[in-house]
JSON list of N, CA and C in Angstrom, two decimals:
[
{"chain": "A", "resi": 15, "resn": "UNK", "atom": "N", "xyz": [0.83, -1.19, 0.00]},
{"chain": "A", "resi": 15, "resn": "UNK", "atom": "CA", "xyz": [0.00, 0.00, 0.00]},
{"chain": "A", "resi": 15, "resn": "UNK", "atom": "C", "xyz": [0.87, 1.25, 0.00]},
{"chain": "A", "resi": 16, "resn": "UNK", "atom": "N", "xyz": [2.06, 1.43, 0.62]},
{"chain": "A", "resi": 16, "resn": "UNK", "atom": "CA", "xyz": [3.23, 2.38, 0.40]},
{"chain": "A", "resi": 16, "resn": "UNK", "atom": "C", "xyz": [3.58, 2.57, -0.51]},
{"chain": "A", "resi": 17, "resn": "UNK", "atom": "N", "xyz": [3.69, 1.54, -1.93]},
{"chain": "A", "resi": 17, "resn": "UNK", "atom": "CA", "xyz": [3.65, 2.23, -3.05]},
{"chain": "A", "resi": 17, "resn": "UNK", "atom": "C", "xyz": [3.00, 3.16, -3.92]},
{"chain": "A", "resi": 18, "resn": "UNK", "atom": "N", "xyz": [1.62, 3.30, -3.56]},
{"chain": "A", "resi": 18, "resn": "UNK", "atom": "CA", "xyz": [1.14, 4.90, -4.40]},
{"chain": "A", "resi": 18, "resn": "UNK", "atom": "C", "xyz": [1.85, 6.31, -3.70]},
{"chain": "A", "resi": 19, "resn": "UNK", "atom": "N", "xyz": [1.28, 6.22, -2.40]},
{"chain": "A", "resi": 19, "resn": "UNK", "atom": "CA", "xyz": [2.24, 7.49, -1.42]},
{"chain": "A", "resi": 19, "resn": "UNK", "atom": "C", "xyz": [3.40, 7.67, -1.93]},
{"chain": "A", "resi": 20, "resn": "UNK", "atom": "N", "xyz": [4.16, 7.02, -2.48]},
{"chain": "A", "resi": 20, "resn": "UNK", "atom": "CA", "xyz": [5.90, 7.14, -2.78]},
{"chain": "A", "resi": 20, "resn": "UNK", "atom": "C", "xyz": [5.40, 7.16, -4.05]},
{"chain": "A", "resi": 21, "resn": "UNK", "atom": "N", "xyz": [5.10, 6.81, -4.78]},
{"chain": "A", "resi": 21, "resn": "UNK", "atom": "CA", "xyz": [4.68, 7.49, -6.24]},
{"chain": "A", "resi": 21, "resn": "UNK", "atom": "C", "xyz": [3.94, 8.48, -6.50]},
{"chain": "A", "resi": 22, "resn": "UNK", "atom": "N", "xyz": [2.73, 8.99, -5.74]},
{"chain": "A", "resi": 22, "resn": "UNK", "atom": "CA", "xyz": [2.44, 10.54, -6.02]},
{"chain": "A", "resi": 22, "resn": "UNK", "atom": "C", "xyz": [3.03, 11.54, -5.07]},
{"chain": "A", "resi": 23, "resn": "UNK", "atom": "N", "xyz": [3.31, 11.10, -3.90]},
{"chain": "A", "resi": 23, "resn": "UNK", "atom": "CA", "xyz": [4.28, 11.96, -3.17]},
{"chain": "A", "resi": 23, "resn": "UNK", "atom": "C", "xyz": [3.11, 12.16, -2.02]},
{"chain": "A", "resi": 24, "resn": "UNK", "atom": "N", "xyz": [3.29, 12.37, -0.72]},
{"chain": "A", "resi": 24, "resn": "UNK", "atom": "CA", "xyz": [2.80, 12.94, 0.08]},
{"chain": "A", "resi": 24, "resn": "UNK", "atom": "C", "xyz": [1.31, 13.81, 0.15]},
{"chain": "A", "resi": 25, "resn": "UNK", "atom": "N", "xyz": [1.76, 15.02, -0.25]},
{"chain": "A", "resi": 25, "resn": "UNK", "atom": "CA", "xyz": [0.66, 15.75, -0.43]},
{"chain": "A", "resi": 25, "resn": "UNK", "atom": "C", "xyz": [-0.55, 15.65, -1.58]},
{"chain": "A", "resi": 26, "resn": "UNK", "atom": "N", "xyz": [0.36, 15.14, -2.34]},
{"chain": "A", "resi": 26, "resn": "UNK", "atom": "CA", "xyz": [-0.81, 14.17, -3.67]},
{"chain": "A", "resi": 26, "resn": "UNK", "atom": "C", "xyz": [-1.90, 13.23, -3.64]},
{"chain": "A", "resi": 27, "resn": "UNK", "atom": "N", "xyz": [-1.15, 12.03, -2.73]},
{"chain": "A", "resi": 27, "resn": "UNK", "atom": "CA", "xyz": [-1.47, 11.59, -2.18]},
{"chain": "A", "resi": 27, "resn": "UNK", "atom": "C", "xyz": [-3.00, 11.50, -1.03]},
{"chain": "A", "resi": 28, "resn": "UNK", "atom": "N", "xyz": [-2.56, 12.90, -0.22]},
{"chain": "A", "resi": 28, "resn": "UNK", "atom": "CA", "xyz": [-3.50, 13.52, 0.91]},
{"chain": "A", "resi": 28, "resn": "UNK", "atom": "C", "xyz": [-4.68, 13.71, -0.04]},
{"chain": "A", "resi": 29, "resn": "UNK", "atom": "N", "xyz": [-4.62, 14.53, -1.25]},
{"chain": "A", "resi": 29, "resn": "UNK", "atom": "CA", "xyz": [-5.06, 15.47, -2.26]},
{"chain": "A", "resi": 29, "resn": "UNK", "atom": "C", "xyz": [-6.24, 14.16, -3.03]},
{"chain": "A", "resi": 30, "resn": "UNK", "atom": "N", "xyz": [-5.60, 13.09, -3.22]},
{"chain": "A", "resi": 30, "resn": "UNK", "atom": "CA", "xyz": [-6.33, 12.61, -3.71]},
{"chain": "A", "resi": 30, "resn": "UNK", "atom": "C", "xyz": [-7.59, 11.92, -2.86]},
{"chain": "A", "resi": 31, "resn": "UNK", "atom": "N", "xyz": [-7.03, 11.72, -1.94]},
{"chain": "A", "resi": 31, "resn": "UNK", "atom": "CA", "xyz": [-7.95, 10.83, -0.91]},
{"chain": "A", "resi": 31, "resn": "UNK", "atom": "C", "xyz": [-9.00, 11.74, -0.55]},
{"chain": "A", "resi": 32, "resn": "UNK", "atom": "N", "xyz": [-8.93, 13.09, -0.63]},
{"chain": "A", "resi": 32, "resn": "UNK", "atom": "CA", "xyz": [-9.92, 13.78, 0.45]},
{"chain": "A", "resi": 32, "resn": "UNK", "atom": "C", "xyz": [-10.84, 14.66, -1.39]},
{"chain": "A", "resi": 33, "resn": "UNK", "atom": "N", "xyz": [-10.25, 14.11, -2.29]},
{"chain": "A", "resi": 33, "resn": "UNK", "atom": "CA", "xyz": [-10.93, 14.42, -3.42]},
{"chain": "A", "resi": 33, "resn": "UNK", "atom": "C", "xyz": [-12.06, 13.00, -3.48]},
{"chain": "A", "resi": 34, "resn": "UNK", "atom": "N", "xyz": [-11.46, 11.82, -3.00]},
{"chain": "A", "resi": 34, "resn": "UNK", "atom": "CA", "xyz": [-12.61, 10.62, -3.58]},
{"chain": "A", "resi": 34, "resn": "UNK", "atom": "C", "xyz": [-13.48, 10.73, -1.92]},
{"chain": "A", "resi": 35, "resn": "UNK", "atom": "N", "xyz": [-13.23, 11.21, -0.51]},
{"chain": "A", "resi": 35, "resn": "UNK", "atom": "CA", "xyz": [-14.20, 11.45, -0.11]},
{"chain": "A", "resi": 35, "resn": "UNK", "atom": "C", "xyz": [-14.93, 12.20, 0.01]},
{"chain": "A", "resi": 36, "resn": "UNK", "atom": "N", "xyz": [-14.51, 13.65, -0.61]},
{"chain": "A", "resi": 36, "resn": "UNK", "atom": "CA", "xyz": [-15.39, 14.76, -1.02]},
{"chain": "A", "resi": 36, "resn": "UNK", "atom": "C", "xyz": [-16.61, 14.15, -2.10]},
{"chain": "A", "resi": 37, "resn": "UNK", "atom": "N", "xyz": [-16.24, 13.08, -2.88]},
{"chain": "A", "resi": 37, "resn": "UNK", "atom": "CA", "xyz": [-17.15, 12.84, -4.68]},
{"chain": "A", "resi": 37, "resn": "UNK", "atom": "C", "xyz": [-18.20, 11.82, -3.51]},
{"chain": "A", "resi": 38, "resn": "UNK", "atom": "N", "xyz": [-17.73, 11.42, -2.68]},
{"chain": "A", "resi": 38, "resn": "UNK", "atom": "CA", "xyz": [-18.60, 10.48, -1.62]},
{"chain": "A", "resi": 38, "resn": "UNK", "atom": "C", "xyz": [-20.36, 10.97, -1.41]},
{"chain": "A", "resi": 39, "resn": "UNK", "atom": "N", "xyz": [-19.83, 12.55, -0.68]},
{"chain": "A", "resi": 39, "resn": "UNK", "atom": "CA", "xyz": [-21.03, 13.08, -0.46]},
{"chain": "A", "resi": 39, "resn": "UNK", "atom": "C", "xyz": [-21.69, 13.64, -1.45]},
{"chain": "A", "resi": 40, "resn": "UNK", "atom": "N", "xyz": [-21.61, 13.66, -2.58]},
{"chain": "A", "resi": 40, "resn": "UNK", "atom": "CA", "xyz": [-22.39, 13.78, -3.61]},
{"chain": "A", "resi": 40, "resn": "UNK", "atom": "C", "xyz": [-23.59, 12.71, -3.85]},
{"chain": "A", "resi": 41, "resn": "UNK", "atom": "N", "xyz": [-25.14, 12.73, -3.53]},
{"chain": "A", "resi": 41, "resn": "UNK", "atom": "CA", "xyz": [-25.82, 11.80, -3.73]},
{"chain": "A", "resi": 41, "resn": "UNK", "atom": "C", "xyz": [-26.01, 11.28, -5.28]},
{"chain": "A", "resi": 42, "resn": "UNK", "atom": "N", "xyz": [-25.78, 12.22, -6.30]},
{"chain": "A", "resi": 42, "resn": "UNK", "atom": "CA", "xyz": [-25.70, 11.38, -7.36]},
{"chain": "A", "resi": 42, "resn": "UNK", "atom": "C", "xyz": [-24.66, 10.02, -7.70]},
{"chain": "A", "resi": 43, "resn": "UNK", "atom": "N", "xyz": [-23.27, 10.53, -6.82]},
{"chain": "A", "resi": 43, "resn": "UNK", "atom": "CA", "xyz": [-22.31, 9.65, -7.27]},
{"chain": "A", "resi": 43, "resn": "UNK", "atom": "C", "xyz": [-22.40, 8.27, -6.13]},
{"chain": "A", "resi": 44, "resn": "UNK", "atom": "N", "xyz": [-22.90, 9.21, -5.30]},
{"chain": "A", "resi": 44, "resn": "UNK", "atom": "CA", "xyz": [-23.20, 7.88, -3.89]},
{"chain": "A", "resi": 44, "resn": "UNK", "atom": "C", "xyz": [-24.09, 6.57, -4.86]},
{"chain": "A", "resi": 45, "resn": "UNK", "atom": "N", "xyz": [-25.33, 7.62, -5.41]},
{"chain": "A", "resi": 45, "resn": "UNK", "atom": "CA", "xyz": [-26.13, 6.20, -5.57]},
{"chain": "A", "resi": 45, "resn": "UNK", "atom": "C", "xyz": [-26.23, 5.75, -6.58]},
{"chain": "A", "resi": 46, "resn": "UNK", "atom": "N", "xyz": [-25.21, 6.42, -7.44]},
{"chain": "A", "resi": 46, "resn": "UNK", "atom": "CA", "xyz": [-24.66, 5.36, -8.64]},
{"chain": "A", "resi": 46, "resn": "UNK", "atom": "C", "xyz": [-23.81, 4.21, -7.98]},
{"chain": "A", "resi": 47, "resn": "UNK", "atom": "N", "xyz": [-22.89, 4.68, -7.41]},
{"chain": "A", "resi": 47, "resn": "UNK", "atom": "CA", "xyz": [-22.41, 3.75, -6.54]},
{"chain": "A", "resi": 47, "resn": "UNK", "atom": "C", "xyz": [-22.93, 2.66, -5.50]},
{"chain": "A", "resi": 48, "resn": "UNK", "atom": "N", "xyz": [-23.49, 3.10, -5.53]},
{"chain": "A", "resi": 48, "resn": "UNK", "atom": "CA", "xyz": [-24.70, 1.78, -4.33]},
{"chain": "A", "resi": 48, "resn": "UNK", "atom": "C", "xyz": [-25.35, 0.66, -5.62]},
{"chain": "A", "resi": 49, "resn": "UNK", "atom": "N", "xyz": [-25.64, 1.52, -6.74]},
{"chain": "A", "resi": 49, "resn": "UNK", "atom": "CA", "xyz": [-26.74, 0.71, -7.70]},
{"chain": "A", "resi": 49, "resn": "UNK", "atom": "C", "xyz": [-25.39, -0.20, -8.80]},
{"chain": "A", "resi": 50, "resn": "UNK", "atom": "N", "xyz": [-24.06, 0.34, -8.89]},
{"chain": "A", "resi": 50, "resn": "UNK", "atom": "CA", "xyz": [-22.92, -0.62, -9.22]},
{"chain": "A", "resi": 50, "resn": "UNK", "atom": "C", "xyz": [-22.53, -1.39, -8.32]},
{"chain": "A", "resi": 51, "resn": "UNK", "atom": "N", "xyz": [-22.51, -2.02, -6.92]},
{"chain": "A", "resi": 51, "resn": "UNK", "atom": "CA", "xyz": [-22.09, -2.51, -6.24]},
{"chain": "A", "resi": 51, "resn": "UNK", "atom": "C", "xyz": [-23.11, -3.40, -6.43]},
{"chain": "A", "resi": 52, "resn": "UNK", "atom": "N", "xyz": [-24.48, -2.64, -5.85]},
{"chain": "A", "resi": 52, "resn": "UNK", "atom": "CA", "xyz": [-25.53, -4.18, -5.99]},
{"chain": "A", "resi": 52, "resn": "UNK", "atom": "C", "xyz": [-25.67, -4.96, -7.33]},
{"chain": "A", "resi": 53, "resn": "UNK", "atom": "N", "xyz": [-25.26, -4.73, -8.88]},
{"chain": "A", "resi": 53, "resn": "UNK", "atom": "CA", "xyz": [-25.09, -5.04, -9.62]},
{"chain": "A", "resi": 53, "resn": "UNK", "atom": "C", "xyz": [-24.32, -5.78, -9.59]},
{"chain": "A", "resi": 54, "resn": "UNK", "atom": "N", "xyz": [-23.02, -5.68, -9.14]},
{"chain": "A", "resi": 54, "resn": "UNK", "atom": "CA", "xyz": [-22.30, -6.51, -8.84]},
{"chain": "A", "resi": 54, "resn": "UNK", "atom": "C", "xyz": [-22.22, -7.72, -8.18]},
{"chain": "A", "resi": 55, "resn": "UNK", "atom": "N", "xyz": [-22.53, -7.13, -6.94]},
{"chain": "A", "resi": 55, "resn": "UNK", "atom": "CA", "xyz": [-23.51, -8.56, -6.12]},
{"chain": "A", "resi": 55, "resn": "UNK", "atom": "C", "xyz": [-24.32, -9.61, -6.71]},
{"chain": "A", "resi": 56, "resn": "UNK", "atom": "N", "xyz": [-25.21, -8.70, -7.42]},
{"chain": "A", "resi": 56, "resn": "UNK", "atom": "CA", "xyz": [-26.42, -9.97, -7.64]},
{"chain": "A", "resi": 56, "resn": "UNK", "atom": "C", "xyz": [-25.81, -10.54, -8.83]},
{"chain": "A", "resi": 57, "resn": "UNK", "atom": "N", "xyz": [-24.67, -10.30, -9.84]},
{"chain": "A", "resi": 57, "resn": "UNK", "atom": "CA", "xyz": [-24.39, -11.39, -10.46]},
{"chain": "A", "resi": 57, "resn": "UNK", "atom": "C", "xyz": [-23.18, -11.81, -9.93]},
{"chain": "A", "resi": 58, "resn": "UNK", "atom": "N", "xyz": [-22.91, -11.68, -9.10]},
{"chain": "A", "resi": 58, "resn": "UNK", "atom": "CA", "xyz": [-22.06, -12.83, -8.47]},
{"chain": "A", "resi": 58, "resn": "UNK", "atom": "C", "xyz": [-22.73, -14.05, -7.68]},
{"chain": "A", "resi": 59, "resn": "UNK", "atom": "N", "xyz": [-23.46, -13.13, -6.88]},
{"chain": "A", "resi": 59, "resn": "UNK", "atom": "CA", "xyz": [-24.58, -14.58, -6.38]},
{"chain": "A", "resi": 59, "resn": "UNK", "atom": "C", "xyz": [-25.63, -15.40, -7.25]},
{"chain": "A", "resi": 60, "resn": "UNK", "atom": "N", "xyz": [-25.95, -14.37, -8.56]},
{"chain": "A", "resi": 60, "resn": "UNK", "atom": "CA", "xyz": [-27.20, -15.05, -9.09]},
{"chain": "A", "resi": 60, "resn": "UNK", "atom": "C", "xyz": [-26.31, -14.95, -10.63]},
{"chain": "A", "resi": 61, "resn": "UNK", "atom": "N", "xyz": [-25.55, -15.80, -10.68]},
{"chain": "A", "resi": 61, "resn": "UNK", "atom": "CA", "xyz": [-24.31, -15.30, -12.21]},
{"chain": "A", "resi": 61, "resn": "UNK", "atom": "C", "xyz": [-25.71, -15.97, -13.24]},
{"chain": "A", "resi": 62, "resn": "UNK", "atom": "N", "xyz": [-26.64, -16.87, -13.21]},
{"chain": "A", "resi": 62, "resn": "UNK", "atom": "CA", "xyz": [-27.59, -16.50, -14.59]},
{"chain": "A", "resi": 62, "resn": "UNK", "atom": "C", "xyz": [-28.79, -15.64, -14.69]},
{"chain": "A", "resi": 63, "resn": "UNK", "atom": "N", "xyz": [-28.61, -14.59, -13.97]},
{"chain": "A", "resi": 63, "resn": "UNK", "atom": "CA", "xyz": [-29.20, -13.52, -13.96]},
{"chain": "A", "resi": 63, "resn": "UNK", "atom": "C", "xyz": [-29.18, -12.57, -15.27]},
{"chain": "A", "resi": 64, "resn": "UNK", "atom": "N", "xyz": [-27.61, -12.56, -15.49]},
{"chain": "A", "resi": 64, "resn": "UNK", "atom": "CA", "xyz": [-27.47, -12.01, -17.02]},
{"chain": "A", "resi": 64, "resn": "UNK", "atom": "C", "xyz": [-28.13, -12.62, -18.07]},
{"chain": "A", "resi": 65, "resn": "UNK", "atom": "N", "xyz": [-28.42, -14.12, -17.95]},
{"chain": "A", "resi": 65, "resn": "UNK", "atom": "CA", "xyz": [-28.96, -14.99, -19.42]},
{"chain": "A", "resi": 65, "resn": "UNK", "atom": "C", "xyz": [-29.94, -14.23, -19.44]},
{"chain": "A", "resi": 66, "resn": "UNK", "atom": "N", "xyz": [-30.53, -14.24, -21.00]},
{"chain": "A", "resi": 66, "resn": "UNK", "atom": "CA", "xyz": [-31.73, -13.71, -21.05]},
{"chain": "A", "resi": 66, "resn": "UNK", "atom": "C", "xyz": [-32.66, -14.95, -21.19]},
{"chain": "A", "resi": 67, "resn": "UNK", "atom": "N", "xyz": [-32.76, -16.25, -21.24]},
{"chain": "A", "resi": 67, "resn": "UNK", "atom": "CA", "xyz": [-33.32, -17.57, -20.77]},
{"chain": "A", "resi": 67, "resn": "UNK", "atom": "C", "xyz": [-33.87, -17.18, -19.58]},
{"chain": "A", "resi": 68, "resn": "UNK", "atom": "N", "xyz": [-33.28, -17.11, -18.75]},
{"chain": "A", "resi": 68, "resn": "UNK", "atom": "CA", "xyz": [-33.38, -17.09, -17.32]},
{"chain": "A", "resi": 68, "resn": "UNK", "atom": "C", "xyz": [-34.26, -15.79, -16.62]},
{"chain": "A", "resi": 69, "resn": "UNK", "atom": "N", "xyz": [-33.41, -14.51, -17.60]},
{"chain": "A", "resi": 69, "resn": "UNK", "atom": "CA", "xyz": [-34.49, -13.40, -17.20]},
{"chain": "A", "resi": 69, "resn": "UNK", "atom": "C", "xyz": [-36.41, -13.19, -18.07]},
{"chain": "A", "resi": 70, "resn": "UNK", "atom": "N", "xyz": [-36.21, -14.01, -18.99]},
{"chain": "A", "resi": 70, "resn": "UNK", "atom": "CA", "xyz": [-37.44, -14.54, -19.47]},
{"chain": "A", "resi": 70, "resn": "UNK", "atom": "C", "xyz": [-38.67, -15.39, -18.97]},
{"chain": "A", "resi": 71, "resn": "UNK", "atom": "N", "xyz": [-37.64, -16.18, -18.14]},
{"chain": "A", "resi": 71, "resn": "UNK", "atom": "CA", "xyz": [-38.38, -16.97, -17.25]},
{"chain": "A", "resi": 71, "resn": "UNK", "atom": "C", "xyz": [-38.83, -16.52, -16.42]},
{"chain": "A", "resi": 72, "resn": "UNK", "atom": "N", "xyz": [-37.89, -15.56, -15.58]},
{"chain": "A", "resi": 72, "resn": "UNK", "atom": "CA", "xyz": [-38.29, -14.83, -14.47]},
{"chain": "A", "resi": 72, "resn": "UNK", "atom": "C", "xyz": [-39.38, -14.06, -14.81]},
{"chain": "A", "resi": 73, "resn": "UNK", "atom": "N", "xyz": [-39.89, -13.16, -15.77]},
{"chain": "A", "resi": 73, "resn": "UNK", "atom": "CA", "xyz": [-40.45, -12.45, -16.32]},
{"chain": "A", "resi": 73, "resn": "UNK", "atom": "C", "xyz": [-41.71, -12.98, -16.22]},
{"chain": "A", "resi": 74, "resn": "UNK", "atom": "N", "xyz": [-41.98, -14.22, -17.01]},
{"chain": "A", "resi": 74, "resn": "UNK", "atom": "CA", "xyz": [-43.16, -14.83, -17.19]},
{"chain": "A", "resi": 74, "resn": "UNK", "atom": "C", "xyz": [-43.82, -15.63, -15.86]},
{"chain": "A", "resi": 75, "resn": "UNK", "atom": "N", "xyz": [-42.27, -16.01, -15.46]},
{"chain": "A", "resi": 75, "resn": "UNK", "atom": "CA", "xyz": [-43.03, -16.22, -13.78]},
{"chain": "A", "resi": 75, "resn": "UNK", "atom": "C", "xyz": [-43.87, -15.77, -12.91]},
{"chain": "A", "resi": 76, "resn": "UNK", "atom": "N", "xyz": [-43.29, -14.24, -12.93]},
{"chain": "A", "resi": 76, "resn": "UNK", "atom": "CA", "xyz": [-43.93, -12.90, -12.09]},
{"chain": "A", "resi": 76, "resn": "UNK", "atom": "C", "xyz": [-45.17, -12.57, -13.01]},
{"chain": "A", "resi": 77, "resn": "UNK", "atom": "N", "xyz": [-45.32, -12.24, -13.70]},
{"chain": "A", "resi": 77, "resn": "UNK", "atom": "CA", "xyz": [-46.27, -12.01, -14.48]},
{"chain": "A", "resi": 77, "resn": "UNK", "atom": "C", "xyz": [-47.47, -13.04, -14.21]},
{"chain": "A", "resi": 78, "resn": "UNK", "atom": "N", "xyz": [-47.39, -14.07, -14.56]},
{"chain": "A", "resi": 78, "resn": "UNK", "atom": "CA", "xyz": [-48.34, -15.17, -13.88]},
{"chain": "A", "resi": 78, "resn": "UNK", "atom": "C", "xyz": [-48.77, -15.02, -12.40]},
{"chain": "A", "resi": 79, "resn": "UNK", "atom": "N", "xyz": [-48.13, -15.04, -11.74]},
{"chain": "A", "resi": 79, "resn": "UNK", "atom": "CA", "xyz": [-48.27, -14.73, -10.43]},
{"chain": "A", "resi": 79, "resn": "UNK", "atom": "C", "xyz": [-49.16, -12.94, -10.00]},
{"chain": "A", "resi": 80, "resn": "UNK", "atom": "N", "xyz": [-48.76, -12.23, -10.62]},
{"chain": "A", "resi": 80, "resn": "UNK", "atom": "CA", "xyz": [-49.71, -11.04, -11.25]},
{"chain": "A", "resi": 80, "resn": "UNK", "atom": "C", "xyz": [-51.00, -10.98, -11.29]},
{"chain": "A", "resi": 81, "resn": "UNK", "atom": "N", "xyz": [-50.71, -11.65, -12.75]},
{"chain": "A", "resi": 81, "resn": "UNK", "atom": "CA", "xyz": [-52.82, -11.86, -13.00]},
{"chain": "A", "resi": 81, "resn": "UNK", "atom": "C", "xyz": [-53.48, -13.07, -11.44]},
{"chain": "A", "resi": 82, "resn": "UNK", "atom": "N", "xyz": [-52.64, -13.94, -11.19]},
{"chain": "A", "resi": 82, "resn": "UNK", "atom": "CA", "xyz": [-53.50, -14.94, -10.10]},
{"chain": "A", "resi": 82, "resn": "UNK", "atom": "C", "xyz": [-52.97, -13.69, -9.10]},
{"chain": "A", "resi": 83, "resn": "UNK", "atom": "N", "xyz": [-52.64, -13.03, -8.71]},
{"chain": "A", "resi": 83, "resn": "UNK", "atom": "CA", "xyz": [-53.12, -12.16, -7.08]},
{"chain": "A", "resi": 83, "resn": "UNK", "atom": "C", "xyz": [-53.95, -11.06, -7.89]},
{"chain": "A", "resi": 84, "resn": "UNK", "atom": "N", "xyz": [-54.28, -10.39, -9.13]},
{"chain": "A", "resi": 84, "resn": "UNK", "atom": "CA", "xyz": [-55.39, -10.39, -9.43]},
{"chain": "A", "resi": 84, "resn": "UNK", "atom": "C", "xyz": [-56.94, -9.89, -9.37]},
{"chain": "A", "resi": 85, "resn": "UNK", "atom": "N", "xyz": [-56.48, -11.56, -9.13]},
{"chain": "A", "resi": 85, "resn": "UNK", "atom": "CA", "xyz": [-58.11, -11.87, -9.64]},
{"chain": "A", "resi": 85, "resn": "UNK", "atom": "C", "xyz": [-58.50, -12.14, -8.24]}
]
């Protein structure tokens, strides 16, 4: 981890860190950031989430389930 500090130098260093927690409190960038992380998540836990097989299925699943709560 001592290698960036010794490559941007000290105060660069400081400079940068208190620049990525300044972009923190920004709620646009926060909750882009929240909505890339959970993206992330759910295809790591649910990796055929991306198929579109799978999100088809899901689709028609819910949907069914839809019209029967309904009626």
């Amino acid at each position: 981890m001592s290698l960036l500090p010794d490559m941007l130098g000290s105060e660069k260093y400081k400079l940068s860190w208190k620049a990525v927690l300044e972009s923190l409190q920004d709620p646009y960038i926060n909750r882009h950031l929240v909505y890339c992380v959970w993206d992330l998540l759910l295809e790591f836990l649910v990796p055929e989430a991306s198929d579109q097989d799978f999100q088809k299925c899901l689709l028609s699943h819910l949907s069914r389930n839809m019209d029967k709560s309904a009626v």
